[in-house]
Structure formats: C-alpha cells, structure tokens
C-alpha cells in the first residue's frame, strides 16, 4: 500500500489511475475527498494505492516520487511512512509514539512501580516521624 500526496486539484481519480496503473495492476484505490467544511466534496490532495504485487509498489515509489504531475511534485511513499495532513491541507511530520506524549505499556508499568516506591517512601517517612513523637 502506497501513499500518493501533494496532488494538484486538477488531478482526478481517472488521471491518477492512468498514471499509476503503468507500474502494475492496482488492487485497491482510495482517492480521498473532504467530508465536511468549506471544501466538502473537493479532493483532499492525496490517495492510497495498493498493487497486486509488492514489487509494483516499489517500482511506483521509485519512478513517481519527486516527479511532477499537473504542476505539482508528487510525494510517493509507503503508506506507513505517509505524512499527516492538517485540516487546511498543510503537511506535518508524523510523531513517533514516544513524541506523541501517549504512554506506552512499558512506560505505564514503570510509572506504576515508581509511584508504589514513592508511596512506600512516604509511608516510611510518616512512620519514622510518628516514632519520633512517641
């Protein structure tokens, strides 16, 4: 599955299919449109293409990435490496899981054990203080 981005508004589904079908038989084609807002019904500027054979995807990435299509330079990469698009059409780099600020399972386990130790330390300090007061 490959990502095709930075598409000109002049590029329609037919043109994109024609352009990318020369690299091999296409099994899945997703041309995305805005579903709401002022651009409702207009193309979002990117698509996803899946070929019947992975070699065809490699060939498409190698041959089409950085090439112009109707006035704009194509961004063609594997879908997993695709950039994120903002609501106004700008491109932002995807954050890794660590950069996103969302905890991983491992970090949550480590955090719980750190909290337990911290709680145990507080209890020990309180018990020591109570012994001093006796």
CSV table of C-alpha atoms in Angstrom, one decimal:
chain,number,residue,atom,x,y,z
A,1,UNK,CA,0.0,0.0,0.0
A,2,UNK,CA,1.5,3.3,-1.1
A,3,UNK,CA,0.7,6.9,-0.3
A,4,UNK,CA,0.5,9.5,-3.1
A,5,UNK,CA,0.4,13.1,-1.8
A,6,UNK,CA,0.8,16.7,-2.9
A,7,UNK,CA,-1.8,16.2,-5.6
A,8,UNK,CA,-2.9,19.1,-7.7
A,9,UNK,CA,-6.6,19.9,-7.5
A,10,UNK,CA,-6.5,19.4,-11.3
A,11,UNK,CA,-5.7,15.7,-10.8
A,12,UNK,CA,-8.8,13.5,-10.7
A,13,UNK,CA,-9.3,9.8,-10.0
A,14,UNK,CA,-9.1,8.8,-13.7
A,15,UNK,CA,-5.8,10.7,-14.2
A,16,UNK,CA,-4.2,9.2,-11.1
A,17,UNK,CA,-5.3,5.7,-12.1
A,18,UNK,CA,-3.9,6.1,-15.6
A,19,UNK,CA,-0.6,7.4,-14.2
A,20,UNK,CA,-0.1,4.7,-11.6
A,21,UNK,CA,-1.5,1.7,-13.5
A,22,UNK,CA,1.6,1.7,-15.7
A,23,UNK,CA,3.6,0.3,-12.8
A,24,UNK,CA,1.4,-2.8,-12.4
A,25,UNK,CA,-2.2,-4.0,-11.7
A,26,UNK,CA,-3.9,-2.0,-9.0
A,27,UNK,CA,-6.0,-4.0,-6.5
A,28,UNK,CA,-7.2,-1.1,-4.2
A,29,UNK,CA,-7.5,2.6,-4.9
A,30,UNK,CA,-8.6,5.2,-2.3
A,31,UNK,CA,-8.9,8.8,-3.6
A,32,UNK,CA,-9.9,10.9,-0.6
A,33,UNK,CA,-12.4,13.8,-0.5
A,34,UNK,CA,-13.3,16.3,2.2
A,35,UNK,CA,-16.5,15.2,4.0
A,36,UNK,CA,-17.3,18.5,5.7
A,37,UNK,CA,-16.4,22.1,5.9
A,38,UNK,CA,-15.8,24.7,3.2
A,39,UNK,CA,-14.0,22.1,1.0
A,40,UNK,CA,-16.7,19.5,1.2
A,41,UNK,CA,-16.7,17.3,-1.9
A,42,UNK,CA,-13.3,18.5,-3.1
A,43,UNK,CA,-10.2,16.3,-3.3
A,44,UNK,CA,-8.0,16.2,-0.2
A,45,UNK,CA,-4.8,16.1,-2.2
A,46,UNK,CA,-3.7,12.6,-1.5
A,47,UNK,CA,-4.6,9.0,-2.3
A,48,UNK,CA,-3.7,5.4,-1.3
A,49,UNK,CA,-2.9,2.8,-3.9
A,50,UNK,CA,-2.4,-0.9,-3.3
A,51,UNK,CA,-0.9,-3.1,-6.0
A,52,UNK,CA,-1.4,-6.8,-6.5
A,53,UNK,CA,2.3,-7.4,-6.0
A,54,UNK,CA,4.7,-5.6,-3.7
A,55,UNK,CA,7.3,-5.2,-6.4
A,56,UNK,CA,4.9,-3.0,-8.4
A,57,UNK,CA,4.6,-0.7,-5.3
A,58,UNK,CA,8.4,-0.5,-5.1
A,59,UNK,CA,8.5,0.4,-8.8
A,60,UNK,CA,5.9,3.1,-8.4
A,61,UNK,CA,7.7,4.7,-5.5
A,62,UNK,CA,11.0,4.7,-7.3
A,63,UNK,CA,9.6,6.0,-10.6
A,64,UNK,CA,7.0,8.5,-9.4
A,65,UNK,CA,8.4,10.1,-6.2
A,66,UNK,CA,9.5,13.7,-6.8
A,67,UNK,CA,8.1,13.7,-10.4
A,68,UNK,CA,5.7,16.5,-11.5
A,69,UNK,CA,2.0,15.7,-12.2
A,70,UNK,CA,-0.1,18.6,-13.4
A,71,UNK,CA,2.1,21.3,-11.9
A,72,UNK,CA,2.9,19.8,-8.5
A,73,UNK,CA,5.7,17.5,-7.4
A,74,UNK,CA,4.4,14.1,-6.2
A,75,UNK,CA,5.2,12.6,-2.8
A,76,UNK,CA,5.1,8.8,-3.2
A,77,UNK,CA,6.0,6.6,-0.2
A,78,UNK,CA,4.8,3.6,1.7
A,79,UNK,CA,1.5,4.3,3.5
A,80,UNK,CA,3.1,3.6,6.9
A,81,UNK,CA,5.6,6.5,6.2
A,82,UNK,CA,3.0,8.9,4.9
A,83,UNK,CA,2.9,12.4,6.3
A,84,UNK,CA,-0.1,13.7,8.2
A,85,UNK,CA,-2.2,16.4,6.6
A,86,UNK,CA,-3.8,19.2,8.6
A,87,UNK,CA,-7.3,20.4,8.0
A,88,UNK,CA,-6.2,23.3,5.9
A,89,UNK,CA,-4.1,21.0,3.6
A,90,UNK,CA,-0.7,21.6,5.1
A,91,UNK,CA,1.6,18.7,5.7
A,92,UNK,CA,3.1,17.9,9.2
A,93,UNK,CA,5.6,15.2,10.1
A,94,UNK,CA,4.1,12.3,11.9
A,95,UNK,CA,5.1,12.0,15.5
A,96,UNK,CA,6.5,8.7,16.8
A,97,UNK,CA,4.8,7.1,19.7
A,98,UNK,CA,7.3,8.5,22.1
A,99,UNK,CA,7.0,12.0,20.7
A,100,UNK,CA,3.2,11.9,20.8
A,101,UNK,CA,3.1,12.1,24.6
A,102,UNK,CA,0.9,9.0,24.8
A,103,UNK,CA,2.2,6.5,27.3
A,104,UNK,CA,3.4,3.1,26.1
A,105,UNK,CA,2.6,-0.1,28.1
A,106,UNK,CA,6.1,-0.3,29.3
A,107,UNK,CA,6.2,3.3,30.5
A,108,UNK,CA,2.9,2.8,32.3
A,109,UNK,CA,4.3,-0.2,34.1
A,110,UNK,CA,7.4,1.7,35.1
A,111,UNK,CA,5.4,4.6,36.2
A,112,UNK,CA,3.2,2.4,38.5
A,113,UNK,CA,6.2,0.8,40.1
A,114,UNK,CA,7.7,4.3,40.6
A,115,UNK,CA,4.5,5.5,42.2
A,116,UNK,CA,4.4,2.5,44.5
A,117,UNK,CA,8.0,3.1,45.6
A,118,UNK,CA,7.2,6.8,46.1
A,119,UNK,CA,4.1,5.9,48.2
A,120,UNK,CA,6.2,3.4,50.2
A,121,UNK,CA,8.8,6.1,50.9
A,122,UNK,CA,6.2,8.5,52.1
A,123,UNK,CA,4.7,5.8,54.5
A,124,UNK,CA,8.2,5.0,55.9
A,125,UNK,CA,8.8,8.8,56.5
A,126,UNK,CA,5.5,9.1,58.3
A,127,UNK,CA,6.2,6.1,60.4
A,128,UNK,CA,9.6,7.4,61.3
A,129,UNK,CA,8.1,10.8,62.3
A,130,UNK,CA,5.5,9.0,64.5
A,131,UNK,CA,8.2,7.1,66.2
A,132,UNK,CA,10.0,10.3,67.0
A,133,UNK,CA,6.8,11.8,68.5
A,134,UNK,CA,6.4,8.8,71.0
